[in-house]
PDB file of C-alpha atoms in Angstrom:
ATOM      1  CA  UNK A   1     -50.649-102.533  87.207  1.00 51.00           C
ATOM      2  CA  UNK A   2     -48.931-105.485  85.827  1.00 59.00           C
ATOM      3  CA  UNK A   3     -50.068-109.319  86.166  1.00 62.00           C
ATOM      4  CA  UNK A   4     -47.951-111.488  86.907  1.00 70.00           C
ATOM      5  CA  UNK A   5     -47.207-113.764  83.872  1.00 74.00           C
ATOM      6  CA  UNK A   6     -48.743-117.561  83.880  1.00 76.00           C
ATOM      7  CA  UNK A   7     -46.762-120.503  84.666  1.00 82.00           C
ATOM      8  CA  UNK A   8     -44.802-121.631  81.926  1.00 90.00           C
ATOM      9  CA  UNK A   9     -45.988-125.016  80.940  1.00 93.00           C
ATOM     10  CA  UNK A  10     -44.360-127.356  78.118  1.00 96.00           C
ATOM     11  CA  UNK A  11     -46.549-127.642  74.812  1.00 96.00           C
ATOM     12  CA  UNK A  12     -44.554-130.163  73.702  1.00 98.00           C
ATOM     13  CA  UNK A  13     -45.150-132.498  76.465  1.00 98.00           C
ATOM     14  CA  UNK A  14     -48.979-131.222  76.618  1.00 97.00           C
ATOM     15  CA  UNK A  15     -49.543-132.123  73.398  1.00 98.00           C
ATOM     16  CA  UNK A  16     -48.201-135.381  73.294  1.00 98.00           C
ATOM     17  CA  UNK A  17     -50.313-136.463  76.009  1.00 98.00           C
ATOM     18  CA  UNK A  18     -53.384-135.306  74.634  1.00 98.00           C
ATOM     19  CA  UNK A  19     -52.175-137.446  71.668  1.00 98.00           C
ATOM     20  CA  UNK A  20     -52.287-140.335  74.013  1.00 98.00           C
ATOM     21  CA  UNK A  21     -55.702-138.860  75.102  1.00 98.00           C
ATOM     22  CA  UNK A  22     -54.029-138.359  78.740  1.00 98.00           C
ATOM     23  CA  UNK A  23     -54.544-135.385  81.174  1.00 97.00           C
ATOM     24  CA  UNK A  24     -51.729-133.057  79.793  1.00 97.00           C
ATOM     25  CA  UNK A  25     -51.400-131.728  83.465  1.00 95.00           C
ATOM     26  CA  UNK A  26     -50.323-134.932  85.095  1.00 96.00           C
ATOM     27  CA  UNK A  27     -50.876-137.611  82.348  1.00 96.00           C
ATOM     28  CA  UNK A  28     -51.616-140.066  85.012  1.00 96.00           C
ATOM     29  CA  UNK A  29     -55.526-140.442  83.754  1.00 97.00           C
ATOM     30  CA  UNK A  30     -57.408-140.390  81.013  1.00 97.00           C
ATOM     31  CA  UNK A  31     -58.530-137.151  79.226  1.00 97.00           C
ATOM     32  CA  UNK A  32     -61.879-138.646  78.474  1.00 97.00           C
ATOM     33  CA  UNK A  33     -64.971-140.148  79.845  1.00 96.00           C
ATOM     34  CA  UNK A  34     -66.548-141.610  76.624  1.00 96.00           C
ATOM     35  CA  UNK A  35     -65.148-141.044  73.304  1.00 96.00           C
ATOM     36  CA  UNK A  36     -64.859-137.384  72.307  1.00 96.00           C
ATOM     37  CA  UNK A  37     -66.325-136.307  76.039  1.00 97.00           C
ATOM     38  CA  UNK A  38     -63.332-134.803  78.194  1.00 96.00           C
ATOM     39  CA  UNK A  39     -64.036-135.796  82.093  1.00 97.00           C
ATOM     40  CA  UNK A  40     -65.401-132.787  84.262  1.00 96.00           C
ATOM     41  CA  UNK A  41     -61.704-132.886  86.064  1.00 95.00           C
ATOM     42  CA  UNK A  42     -58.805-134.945  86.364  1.00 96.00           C
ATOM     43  CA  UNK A  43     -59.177-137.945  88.341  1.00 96.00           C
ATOM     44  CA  UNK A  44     -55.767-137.785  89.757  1.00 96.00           C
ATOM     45  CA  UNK A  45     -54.732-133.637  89.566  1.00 96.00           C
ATOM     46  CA  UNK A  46     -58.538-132.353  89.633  1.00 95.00           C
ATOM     47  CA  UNK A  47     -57.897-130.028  86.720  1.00 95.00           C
ATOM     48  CA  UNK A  48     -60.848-128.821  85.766  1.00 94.00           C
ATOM     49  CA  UNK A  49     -61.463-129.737  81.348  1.00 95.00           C
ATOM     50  CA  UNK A  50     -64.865-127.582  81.663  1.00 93.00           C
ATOM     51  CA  UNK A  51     -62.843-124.600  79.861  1.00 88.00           C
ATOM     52  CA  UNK A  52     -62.194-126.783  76.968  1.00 93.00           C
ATOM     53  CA  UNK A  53     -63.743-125.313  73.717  1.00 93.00           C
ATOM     54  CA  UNK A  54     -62.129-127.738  71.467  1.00 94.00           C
ATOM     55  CA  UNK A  55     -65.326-127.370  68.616  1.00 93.00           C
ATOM     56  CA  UNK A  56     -64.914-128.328  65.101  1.00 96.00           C
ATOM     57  CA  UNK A  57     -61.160-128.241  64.787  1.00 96.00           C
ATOM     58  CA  UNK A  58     -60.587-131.505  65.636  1.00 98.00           C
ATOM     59  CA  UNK A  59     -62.641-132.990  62.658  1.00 97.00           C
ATOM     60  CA  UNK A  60     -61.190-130.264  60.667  1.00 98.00           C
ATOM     61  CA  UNK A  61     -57.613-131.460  61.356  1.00 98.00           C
ATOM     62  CA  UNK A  62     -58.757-135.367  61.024  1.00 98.00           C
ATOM     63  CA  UNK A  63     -60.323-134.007  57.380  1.00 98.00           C
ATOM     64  CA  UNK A  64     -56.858-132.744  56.222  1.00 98.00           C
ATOM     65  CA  UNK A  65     -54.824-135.243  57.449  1.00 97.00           C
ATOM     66  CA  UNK A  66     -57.094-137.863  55.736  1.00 97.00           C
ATOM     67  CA  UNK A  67     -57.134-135.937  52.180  1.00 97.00           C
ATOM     68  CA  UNK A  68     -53.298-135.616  52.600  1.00 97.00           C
ATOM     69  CA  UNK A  69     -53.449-139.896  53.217  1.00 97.00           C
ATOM     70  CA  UNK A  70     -56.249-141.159  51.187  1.00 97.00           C
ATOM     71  CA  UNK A  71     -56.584-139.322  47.651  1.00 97.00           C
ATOM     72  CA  UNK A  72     -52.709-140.013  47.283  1.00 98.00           C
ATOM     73  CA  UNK A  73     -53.129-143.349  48.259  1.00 97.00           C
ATOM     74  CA  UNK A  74     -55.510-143.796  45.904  1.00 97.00           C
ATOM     75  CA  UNK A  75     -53.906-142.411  43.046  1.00 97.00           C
ATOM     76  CA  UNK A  76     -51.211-144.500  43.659  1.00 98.00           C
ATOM     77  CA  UNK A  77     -53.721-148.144  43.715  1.00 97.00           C
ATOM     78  CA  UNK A  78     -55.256-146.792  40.609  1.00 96.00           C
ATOM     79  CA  UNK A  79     -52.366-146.576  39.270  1.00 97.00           C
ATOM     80  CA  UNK A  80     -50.224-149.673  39.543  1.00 98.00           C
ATOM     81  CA  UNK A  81     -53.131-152.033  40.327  1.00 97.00           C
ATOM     82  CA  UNK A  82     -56.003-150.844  38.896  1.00 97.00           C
ATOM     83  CA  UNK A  83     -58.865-152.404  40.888  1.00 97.00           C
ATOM     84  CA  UNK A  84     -62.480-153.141  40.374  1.00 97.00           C
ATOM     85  CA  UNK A  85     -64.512-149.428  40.732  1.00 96.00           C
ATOM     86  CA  UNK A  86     -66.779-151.959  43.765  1.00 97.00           C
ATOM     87  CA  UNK A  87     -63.802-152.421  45.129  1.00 96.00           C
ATOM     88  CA  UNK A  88     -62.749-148.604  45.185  1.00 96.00           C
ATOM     89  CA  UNK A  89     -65.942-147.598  46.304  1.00 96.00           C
ATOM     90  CA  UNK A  90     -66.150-149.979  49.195  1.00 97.00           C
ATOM     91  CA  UNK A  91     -62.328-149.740  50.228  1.00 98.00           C
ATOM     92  CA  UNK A  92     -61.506-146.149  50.182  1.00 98.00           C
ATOM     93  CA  UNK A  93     -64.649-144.718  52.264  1.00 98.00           C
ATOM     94  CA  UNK A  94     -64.238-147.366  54.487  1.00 98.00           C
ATOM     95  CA  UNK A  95     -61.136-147.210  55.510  1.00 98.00           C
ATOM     96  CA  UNK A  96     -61.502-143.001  55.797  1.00 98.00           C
ATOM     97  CA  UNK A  97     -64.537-144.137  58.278  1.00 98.00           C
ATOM     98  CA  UNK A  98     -62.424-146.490  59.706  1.00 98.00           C
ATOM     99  CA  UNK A  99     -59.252-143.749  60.149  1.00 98.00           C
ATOM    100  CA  UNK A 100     -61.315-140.490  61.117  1.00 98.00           C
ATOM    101  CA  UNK A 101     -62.668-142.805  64.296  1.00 98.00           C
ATOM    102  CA  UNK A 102     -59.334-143.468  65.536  1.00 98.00           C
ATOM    103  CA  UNK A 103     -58.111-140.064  64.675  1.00 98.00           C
ATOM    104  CA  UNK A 104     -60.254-138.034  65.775  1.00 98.00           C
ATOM    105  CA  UNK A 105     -59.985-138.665  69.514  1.00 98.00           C
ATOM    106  CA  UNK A 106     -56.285-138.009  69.661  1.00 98.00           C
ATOM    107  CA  UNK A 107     -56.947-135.127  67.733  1.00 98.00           C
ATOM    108  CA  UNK A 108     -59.151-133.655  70.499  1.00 98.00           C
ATOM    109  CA  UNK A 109     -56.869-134.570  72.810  1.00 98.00           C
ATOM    110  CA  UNK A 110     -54.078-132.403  71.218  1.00 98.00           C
ATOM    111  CA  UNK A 111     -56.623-129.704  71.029  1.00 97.00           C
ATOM    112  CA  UNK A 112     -57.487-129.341  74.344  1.00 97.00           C
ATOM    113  CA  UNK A 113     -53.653-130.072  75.716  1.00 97.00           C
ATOM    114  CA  UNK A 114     -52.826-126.561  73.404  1.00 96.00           C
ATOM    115  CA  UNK A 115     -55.315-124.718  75.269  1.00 96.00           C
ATOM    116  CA  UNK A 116     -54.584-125.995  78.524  1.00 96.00           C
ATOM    117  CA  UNK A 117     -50.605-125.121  77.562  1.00 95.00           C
ATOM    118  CA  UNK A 118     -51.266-122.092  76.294  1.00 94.00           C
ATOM    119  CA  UNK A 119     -53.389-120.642  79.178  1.00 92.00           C
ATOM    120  CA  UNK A 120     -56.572-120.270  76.580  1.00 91.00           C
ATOM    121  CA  UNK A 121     -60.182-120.597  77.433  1.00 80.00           C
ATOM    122  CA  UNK A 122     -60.379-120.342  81.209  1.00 81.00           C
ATOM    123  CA  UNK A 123     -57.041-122.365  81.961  1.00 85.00           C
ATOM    124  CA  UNK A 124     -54.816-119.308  82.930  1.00 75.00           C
ATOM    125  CA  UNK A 125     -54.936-117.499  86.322  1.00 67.00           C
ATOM    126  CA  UNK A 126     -58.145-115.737  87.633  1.00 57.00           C
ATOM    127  CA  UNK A 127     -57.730-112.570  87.844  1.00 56.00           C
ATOM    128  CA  UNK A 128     -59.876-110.895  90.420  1.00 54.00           C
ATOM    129  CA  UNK A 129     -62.814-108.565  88.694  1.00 51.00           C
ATOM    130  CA  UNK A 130     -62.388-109.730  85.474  1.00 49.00           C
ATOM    131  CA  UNK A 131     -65.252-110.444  83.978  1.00 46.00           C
ATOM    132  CA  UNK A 132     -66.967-113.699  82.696  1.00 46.00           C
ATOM    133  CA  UNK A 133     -68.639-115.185  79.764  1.00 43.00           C
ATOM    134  CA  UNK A 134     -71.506-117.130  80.777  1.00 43.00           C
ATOM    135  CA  UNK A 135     -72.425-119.349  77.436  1.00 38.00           C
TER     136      UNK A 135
END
């Protein structure tokens, strides 16, 4: 018995709305109800975000992205300025502080757009009898 495959939906598009920290379904609301808490449902489509097991990677993406940033950032300001170590030690964890709070929402948002794309965690078709995972 085959099942029928799952709607094809665009990645792409998903993910750049969860970017934006839109519904990738419809984009026409917001993703989130406080900062890194999805809404129950989509205001305007009613897609249900209580499938959405986004965990750590988000921080762990906002963690690589800012090592990739910072360290040769501050290689660079060592370098050809040479600053006061206060100033270094003041600057540099701020502004990763400053950074991973702005990044890390969008990040979440991209997470959860992939699964919703990609039919993971509860966003594909029911199928009848199959079981389910009750956390």
């Amino acid at each position: 018995m085959d099942d029928p495959a799952p709607p094809e939906r665009d990645v792409k598009q998903a993910i750049l709305l969860g970017l934006r920290c839109r519904c990738p379904a419809c984009g026409d609301a917001p993703l989130f109800g406080r900062y890194l808490k999805t809404l129950p449902h989509c205001p305007a489509c009613r897609q249900d975000w209580t499938h959405q097991r986004a965990d750590d990677l988000p921080a762990y993406i906002v963690i690589l992205l800012l090592g990739h940033i910072i360290v040769p950032a501050m290689v660079e300001v060592e370098r050809a300025f040479s600053p006061p170590l206060m100033f270094q030690m003041l600057f540099w964890p701020g502004l990763a502080i400053v950074l991973a709070l702005l990044l890390l929402q969008p990040a979440k948002g991209a997470v959860v757009a992939i699964q919703w794309a990609r039919h993971m965690h509860g966003f594909g078709p029911v199928r009848p009898g199959a079981g389910h995972i009750v956390d």
